[in-house]
């Protein structure tokens, strides 16, 4: 058993729902008890979809258990087919139905429905949402896609976008535009917007664009093997990655690499003197593997930040994220326990967090600015406006999103310069954030727990307060560690600066 | 004086045949009750023994509350727990010990059963007994089931309260027990009204902390402030306590009749209730009149959700001039709902249980002015041009008693006011 409050990912059948809801003409019959329909509201409320997810739940109850839950399942399948007339059906169990060991696959076979019925095996007690989406889409592609003649002109499939995906809607538009620029059209985009009929045409494309490895990699590998379609390995998030992606696509399609960077503003904005204050700002990056990897590259190479820590919650991406962390010279954090993430962030004491909605709340608790780069996200990150992460416009969106929560350069300068001033004291906070202005509090700072054995002399404490507030916590801890290591019991101004010199790089 | 209410309809709905349906239910399971119960019981922790689905449900239902160090969590069953059951009991002990070490402020721990734990027949009652003994007297460990195979949404509260009744001490005292978790502000209003009428002493279930508990006995009488408390009703009756049948305290009429029934039990006449409640009644009437204007003459359709549907339909019909078309409830407890059904004017279809696709066909056929339903249905129905009121808010918002009567009406009026306020050239979906 594992004690859990927050979960980064839902159970695998929610992943299957993400595929089913993204598609059209597909229906999912889910063997599940009353209550599992809660997942519908993720789609109708967070993503604000205007239709119910195409899922029929068997809603078995305690009194059904002894008798015939199997019959219930069969009836649900037949009624769903009659009512919705789908082109294909997927069937499977939720965590509870997995325990009662009815066999949805076997049962649906005996029904003799005139459409493809794809059974799903989703181990609820081992795997999670992303696996569920990846596996479901893979099974659908395996069941429906066939080898066929390639289109005359170069075409590509877009693979991986699903319902409830972070900015999937707009990324599709952006990537489609990137491809069109090079004269490549999109054959099928799937699962987002595709029908089962469309999946049978996947084989006509010359290659696949793997947009999100978490939800599309298994299908791409299968298509590479069975249909001879290579797939792209670069995810075009950020300027550098977009350029690499264009090169990679050009090679796969046998065309000239071409990119219309007229609308690209990130490089100039980042180079302009206004951004100088961003240099070396320490960021902590957490989320799904794909978005973290992309964010790390942008943070270091395109924004001039220092990556102070990175990690992901999906074990499927543990290996590439570990390798990446080595490159960046930081400890990788592979965990789905938010308490570990919180502890890591506290230790690293970054000036900016890039993460999920969980990290946003951690940031709020610790008083560290945060921008959201990955699912899980709440309703505000399914915006009405166009806001991709991929491609040219994605880079522009990312620049704005990441810079926004930071204290602006001039403001930071003023806060440091007039630290003793009654209006610009540290607790006043940045002017563009909510919250009422707080008057300066003259009271002594309480001693931090655990620092009792080392005493700060008044002069040193005063000096400490002159350090900008966003690094003060770290300075304080460093100095205390430095003092403790040397057996110093009292911290003077001298000790403070010795520690500063010691930790300087 | 227009002080009294319209007389009860000649034939209410008590004998109306009820449409009973089975099929897909679009409802929450009983685990959701934890979201409001943990706010009410301040020294309690709710530990769900279940799967990742349960944890994900609580996270989705609790919304941002999940980030406020809530006093609930899920012990997620893993592959190894399913292999051998002896293991699971040991694992549970370990998790509980860890939890109580981390949260020494916890005095009551609820082990909450889920579908997976019920299906593998994990004996949480035995675990609760064992853990109670291990952590007595500081912490009391109880168990109940909030599983979807047994409970629907608010029935989770019922199961929780019913589990607490047997452990309350015995007493001979003549006391009134108000049963049902109410927001603090509403509870205080109720207590002060009863006090002014001269009823006392009054106890509440659930009490705010374990230390503020009391006894139950043959002289205890109890009134339900929520309609979904059938099992708790049975447990209290088993302890010798007696139920005071009354309408639920929704709206001016519901509240007054509720208070009158209790007063009568204590030998106090309706004229005393009338005198004490004159001010709040006038306020409630005036406030409801102001906000309920968009509701007059409008047709309302209830999908089943919380068992609050019948009392709410009664309030909307009698105090806001609405016409209920269908009143769906997940479960209909005849004895508790009797006084409500007497007041609900004949006309609406009553339905118990659900086959959601059939019900959707009916709502499309009826095209009501307002549809009360869950969040999984609300936006899809809005997109079809039906105004909706999402039902969960009715459980989380203070809506009982006089001062909240207008808030209650305005929850229903708001979607109609909004659809009037929005003017687009063409509907974009």
Tab-separated table of C-alpha atoms in Angstrom, chain A residues 150-425:
chain	number	residue	atom	x	y	z
A	150	UNK	CA	2.104	5.846	-50.080
A	151	UNK	CA	0.495	9.112	-51.162
A	152	UNK	CA	1.990	10.707	-54.265
A	153	UNK	CA	3.039	13.886	-52.455
A	154	UNK	CA	4.968	13.703	-49.163
A	155	UNK	CA	2.617	13.316	-46.219
A	156	UNK	CA	2.984	12.669	-42.501
A	157	UNK	CA	0.764	11.438	-39.685
A	158	UNK	CA	0.653	13.432	-36.455
A	159	UNK	CA	0.757	10.887	-33.653
A	160	UNK	CA	0.052	11.291	-29.952
A	161	UNK	CA	-2.301	14.212	-29.268
A	162	UNK	CA	-5.236	13.184	-27.035
A	163	UNK	CA	-8.084	14.684	-25.079
A	164	UNK	CA	-6.968	16.319	-21.803
A	165	UNK	CA	-3.508	16.842	-23.263
A	166	UNK	CA	-1.578	19.953	-22.293
A	167	UNK	CA	-2.004	22.335	-25.293
A	168	UNK	CA	-2.486	19.436	-27.726
A	169	UNK	CA	-5.208	21.336	-29.605
A	170	UNK	CA	-2.941	24.233	-30.589
A	171	UNK	CA	0.227	22.176	-31.012
A	172	UNK	CA	-1.545	20.321	-33.834
A	173	UNK	CA	-2.214	23.596	-35.647
A	174	UNK	CA	1.362	24.751	-35.181
A	175	UNK	CA	2.996	21.508	-36.324
A	176	UNK	CA	0.663	21.289	-39.308
A	177	UNK	CA	1.847	24.773	-40.324
A	178	UNK	CA	5.522	23.794	-39.910
A	179	UNK	CA	5.006	20.823	-42.214
A	180	UNK	CA	3.023	22.784	-44.774
A	181	UNK	CA	5.872	25.262	-44.998
A	182	UNK	CA	7.945	22.413	-46.443
A	183	UNK	CA	5.196	21.161	-48.724
A	184	UNK	CA	4.263	18.237	-46.510
A	185	UNK	CA	0.612	17.695	-45.759
A	186	UNK	CA	-0.925	15.844	-42.863
A	187	UNK	CA	-2.354	12.446	-43.757
A	188	UNK	CA	-4.005	11.568	-40.432
A	189	UNK	CA	-3.771	13.266	-37.047
A	190	UNK	CA	-4.527	10.703	-34.355
A	191	UNK	CA	-6.016	10.017	-31.932
A	192	UNK	CA	-7.124	13.705	-31.739
A	193	UNK	CA	-9.926	14.225	-34.246
A	194	UNK	CA	-9.500	10.875	-36.025
A	195	UNK	CA	-12.137	8.210	-36.680
A	196	UNK	CA	-11.448	4.465	-36.703
A	197	UNK	CA	-11.838	4.753	-40.480
A	198	UNK	CA	-8.996	7.294	-40.571
A	199	UNK	CA	-6.765	4.875	-38.665
A	200	UNK	CA	-7.058	2.359	-41.497
A	201	UNK	CA	-5.429	4.987	-43.746
A	202	UNK	CA	-2.401	5.595	-41.521
A	203	UNK	CA	-0.225	3.508	-43.839
A	204	UNK	CA	-0.489	6.028	-46.679
A	205	UNK	CA	1.814	8.549	-44.974
A	206	UNK	CA	5.555	8.639	-45.734
A	207	UNK	CA	6.518	9.033	-42.090
A	208	UNK	CA	5.123	9.770	-38.632
A	209	UNK	CA	5.565	12.832	-36.487
A	210	UNK	CA	5.657	11.580	-32.908
A	211	UNK	CA	4.332	14.635	-31.096
A	212	UNK	CA	4.089	13.165	-27.613
A	213	UNK	CA	6.161	10.055	-26.818
A	214	UNK	CA	4.099	9.415	-23.651
A	215	UNK	CA	0.943	8.692	-25.622
A	216	UNK	CA	2.117	7.734	-29.096
A	217	UNK	CA	5.453	5.946	-28.977
A	218	UNK	CA	4.202	2.339	-28.954
A	219	UNK	CA	2.036	3.004	-31.994
A	220	UNK	CA	4.925	4.717	-33.829
A	221	UNK	CA	7.265	1.802	-33.128
A	222	UNK	CA	4.679	-0.636	-34.414
A	223	UNK	CA	4.119	1.406	-37.570
A	224	UNK	CA	7.854	1.640	-38.116
A	225	UNK	CA	8.106	-2.140	-37.938
A	226	UNK	CA	4.933	-3.154	-39.729
A	227	UNK	CA	4.305	-0.314	-42.158
A	228	UNK	CA	7.894	0.792	-42.742
A	229	UNK	CA	7.238	4.343	-41.577
A	230	UNK	CA	10.099	6.108	-39.789
A	231	UNK	CA	9.133	8.558	-37.051
A	232	UNK	CA	10.596	11.795	-35.726
A	233	UNK	CA	12.587	11.727	-32.489
A	234	UNK	CA	12.702	15.486	-31.866
A	235	UNK	CA	9.752	17.147	-30.164
A	236	UNK	CA	9.587	20.693	-31.582
A	237	UNK	CA	9.227	22.651	-28.340
A	238	UNK	CA	11.604	25.632	-28.240
A	239	UNK	CA	13.557	27.400	-30.977
A	240	UNK	CA	16.480	24.978	-31.200
A	241	UNK	CA	14.267	21.917	-31.044
A	242	UNK	CA	11.969	23.327	-33.724
A	243	UNK	CA	14.933	23.905	-36.040
A	244	UNK	CA	16.245	20.384	-35.377
A	245	UNK	CA	12.774	19.030	-36.013
A	246	UNK	CA	12.587	20.803	-39.367
A	247	UNK	CA	15.968	19.320	-40.346
A	248	UNK	CA	14.848	15.864	-39.270
A	249	UNK	CA	11.552	16.109	-41.134
A	250	UNK	CA	13.301	17.368	-44.271
A	251	UNK	CA	15.536	14.306	-44.258
A	252	UNK	CA	12.649	11.895	-43.705
A	253	UNK	CA	10.547	13.482	-46.448
A	254	UNK	CA	13.408	14.148	-48.846
A	255	UNK	CA	12.627	17.870	-49.097
A	256	UNK	CA	14.515	21.079	-48.356
A	257	UNK	CA	14.377	22.221	-44.727
A	258	UNK	CA	12.439	25.452	-44.566
A	259	UNK	CA	11.170	27.488	-41.680
A	260	UNK	CA	9.331	30.783	-41.663
A	261	UNK	CA	10.769	32.505	-38.624
A	262	UNK	CA	9.350	35.924	-39.383
A	263	UNK	CA	6.941	35.651	-36.464
A	264	UNK	CA	9.558	34.184	-34.128
A	265	UNK	CA	10.201	36.673	-31.338
A	266	UNK	CA	11.765	34.608	-28.522
A	267	UNK	CA	15.417	35.007	-29.664
A	268	UNK	CA	15.269	38.812	-29.906
A	269	UNK	CA	13.239	39.215	-26.719
A	270	UNK	CA	15.720	37.010	-24.938
A	271	UNK	CA	18.673	38.970	-26.389
A	272	UNK	CA	17.239	42.396	-25.622
A	273	UNK	CA	18.805	44.152	-22.619
A	274	UNK	CA	15.563	43.972	-20.721
A	275	UNK	CA	16.185	40.230	-20.347
A	276	UNK	CA	19.699	40.564	-18.943
A	277	UNK	CA	18.386	40.122	-15.423
A	278	UNK	CA	17.210	36.616	-16.391
A	279	UNK	CA	20.819	35.456	-16.682
A	280	UNK	CA	21.651	32.625	-14.340
A	281	UNK	CA	18.270	32.616	-12.623
A	282	UNK	CA	17.981	29.209	-11.030
A	283	UNK	CA	15.055	27.114	-12.254
A	284	UNK	CA	13.667	23.807	-11.095
A	285	UNK	CA	11.872	21.788	-13.798
A	286	UNK	CA	9.336	19.024	-13.157
A	287	UNK	CA	6.540	17.443	-15.186
A	288	UNK	CA	6.170	14.731	-17.795
A	289	UNK	CA	9.440	13.627	-19.383
A	290	UNK	CA	8.855	15.188	-22.785
A	291	UNK	CA	7.992	18.655	-21.564
A	292	UNK	CA	10.759	18.624	-18.975
A	293	UNK	CA	13.397	17.719	-21.540
A	294	UNK	CA	12.195	20.448	-23.874
A	295	UNK	CA	11.967	23.003	-21.076
A	296	UNK	CA	15.488	22.274	-19.856
A	297	UNK	CA	16.959	23.054	-23.268
A	298	UNK	CA	14.976	26.281	-23.603
A	299	UNK	CA	15.804	27.334	-20.053
A	300	UNK	CA	19.550	26.944	-20.462
A	301	UNK	CA	20.192	27.697	-24.119
A	302	UNK	CA	17.435	30.118	-25.032
A	303	UNK	CA	16.602	31.983	-21.839
A	304	UNK	CA	19.991	31.924	-20.100
A	305	UNK	CA	18.664	30.386	-16.910
A	306	UNK	CA	20.591	27.945	-14.793
A	307	UNK	CA	18.861	24.569	-14.513
A	308	UNK	CA	19.145	23.820	-10.807
A	309	UNK	CA	17.112	20.626	-10.751
A	310	UNK	CA	14.933	18.510	-12.999
A	311	UNK	CA	12.788	15.416	-12.924
A	312	UNK	CA	9.645	13.689	-14.098
A	313	UNK	CA	6.743	11.733	-12.622
A	314	UNK	CA	6.331	9.176	-15.397
A	315	UNK	CA	8.691	6.265	-14.968
A	316	UNK	CA	8.397	5.466	-18.683
A	317	UNK	CA	10.655	8.478	-19.314
A	318	UNK	CA	13.069	7.833	-16.430
A	319	UNK	CA	15.989	6.787	-18.604
A	320	UNK	CA	16.142	9.817	-20.930
A	321	UNK	CA	15.537	12.170	-18.002
A	322	UNK	CA	18.390	10.607	-16.006
A	323	UNK	CA	20.705	11.049	-18.995
A	324	UNK	CA	19.566	14.630	-19.399
A	325	UNK	CA	20.193	15.403	-15.739
A	326	UNK	CA	23.741	14.124	-16.128
A	327	UNK	CA	24.228	16.541	-19.034
A	328	UNK	CA	23.018	19.410	-16.914
A	329	UNK	CA	25.048	18.327	-13.897
A	330	UNK	CA	22.063	17.987	-11.566
A	331	UNK	CA	20.466	15.140	-9.618
A	332	UNK	CA	17.509	13.649	-11.515
A	333	UNK	CA	14.294	13.302	-9.549
A	334	UNK	CA	12.095	10.441	-10.758
A	335	UNK	CA	9.088	10.264	-8.447
A	336	UNK	CA	5.327	10.461	-8.354
A	337	UNK	CA	5.345	11.557	-4.717
A	338	UNK	CA	4.734	15.299	-4.468
A	339	UNK	CA	6.288	15.384	-0.985
A	340	UNK	CA	9.599	14.345	-2.526
A	341	UNK	CA	9.228	17.027	-5.171
A	342	UNK	CA	8.489	19.603	-2.506
A	343	UNK	CA	11.516	18.523	-0.462
A	344	UNK	CA	13.755	18.692	-3.542
A	345	UNK	CA	12.506	22.166	-4.416
A	346	UNK	CA	13.083	23.342	-0.873
A	347	UNK	CA	16.651	22.059	-0.928
A	348	UNK	CA	17.467	23.555	-4.297
A	349	UNK	CA	15.723	26.854	-3.419
A	350	UNK	CA	15.213	27.913	-7.050
A	351	UNK	CA	14.075	31.350	-8.169
A	352	UNK	CA	11.565	29.894	-10.640
A	353	UNK	CA	9.709	26.583	-10.828
A	354	UNK	CA	8.533	25.154	-14.132
A	355	UNK	CA	6.090	22.356	-13.398
A	356	UNK	CA	2.530	21.093	-13.201
A	357	UNK	CA	-0.399	22.403	-11.177
A	358	UNK	CA	1.072	20.568	-8.164
A	359	UNK	CA	4.305	22.530	-8.431
A	360	UNK	CA	2.279	25.714	-8.787
A	361	UNK	CA	0.813	25.045	-5.373
A	362	UNK	CA	4.195	24.058	-3.929
A	363	UNK	CA	5.562	27.307	-5.312
A	364	UNK	CA	2.751	29.243	-3.716
A	365	UNK	CA	3.470	27.603	-0.365
A	366	UNK	CA	7.194	28.314	-0.575
A	367	UNK	CA	6.774	31.779	-2.096
A	368	UNK	CA	8.566	30.856	-5.332
A	369	UNK	CA	7.200	31.975	-8.723
A	370	UNK	CA	6.015	29.177	-10.991
A	371	UNK	CA	4.921	28.638	-14.591
A	372	UNK	CA	3.058	25.572	-15.824
A	373	UNK	CA	4.753	23.479	-18.538
A	374	UNK	CA	3.067	20.083	-18.294
A	375	UNK	CA	-0.045	18.080	-17.381
A	376	UNK	CA	-1.736	17.584	-14.986
A	377	UNK	CA	-3.245	21.024	-15.292
A	378	UNK	CA	-6.414	22.692	-14.225
A	379	UNK	CA	-9.044	24.478	-16.279
A	380	UNK	CA	-7.077	27.725	-16.763
A	381	UNK	CA	-4.500	25.798	-18.781
A	382	UNK	CA	-7.070	24.864	-21.384
A	383	UNK	CA	-7.265	28.482	-22.554
A	384	UNK	CA	-9.638	29.960	-25.097
A	385	UNK	CA	-6.820	31.855	-26.861
A	386	UNK	CA	-4.322	30.256	-29.241
A	387	UNK	CA	-1.412	29.095	-27.079
A	388	UNK	CA	0.667	26.238	-28.416
A	389	UNK	CA	3.932	25.067	-26.902
A	390	UNK	CA	5.360	23.713	-30.162
A	391	UNK	CA	6.886	25.522	-33.111
A	392	UNK	CA	7.332	29.244	-33.734
A	393	UNK	CA	4.334	30.566	-31.868
A	394	UNK	CA	4.947	28.031	-29.094
A	395	UNK	CA	8.340	29.617	-28.447
A	396	UNK	CA	6.713	33.050	-28.186
A	397	UNK	CA	4.077	31.712	-25.816
A	398	UNK	CA	6.736	30.057	-23.659
A	399	UNK	CA	8.808	33.233	-23.381
A	400	UNK	CA	5.819	35.209	-22.115
A	401	UNK	CA	4.583	32.477	-19.792
A	402	UNK	CA	7.902	31.918	-18.073
A	403	UNK	CA	8.894	35.549	-17.676
A	404	UNK	CA	5.530	36.686	-16.412
A	405	UNK	CA	5.698	35.267	-12.859
A	406	UNK	CA	9.173	36.697	-12.267
A	407	UNK	CA	9.694	40.027	-10.647
A	408	UNK	CA	10.475	42.351	-13.511
A	409	UNK	CA	14.052	43.516	-13.898
A	410	UNK	CA	13.730	47.122	-12.898
A	411	UNK	CA	11.432	46.227	-10.071
A	412	UNK	CA	13.910	43.711	-8.765
A	413	UNK	CA	16.601	46.378	-8.907
A	414	UNK	CA	14.471	48.797	-6.940
A	415	UNK	CA	13.573	46.179	-4.365
A	416	UNK	CA	17.246	45.489	-3.775
A	417	UNK	CA	18.353	49.089	-3.794
A	418	UNK	CA	15.696	50.460	-1.516
A	419	UNK	CA	15.407	47.431	0.708
A	420	UNK	CA	15.243	49.541	3.828
A	421	UNK	CA	12.603	51.802	2.313
A	422	UNK	CA	9.118	51.590	3.820
A	423	UNK	CA	7.468	51.080	0.431
A	424	UNK	CA	10.011	48.806	-1.224
A	425	UNK	CA	10.648	46.399	1.630
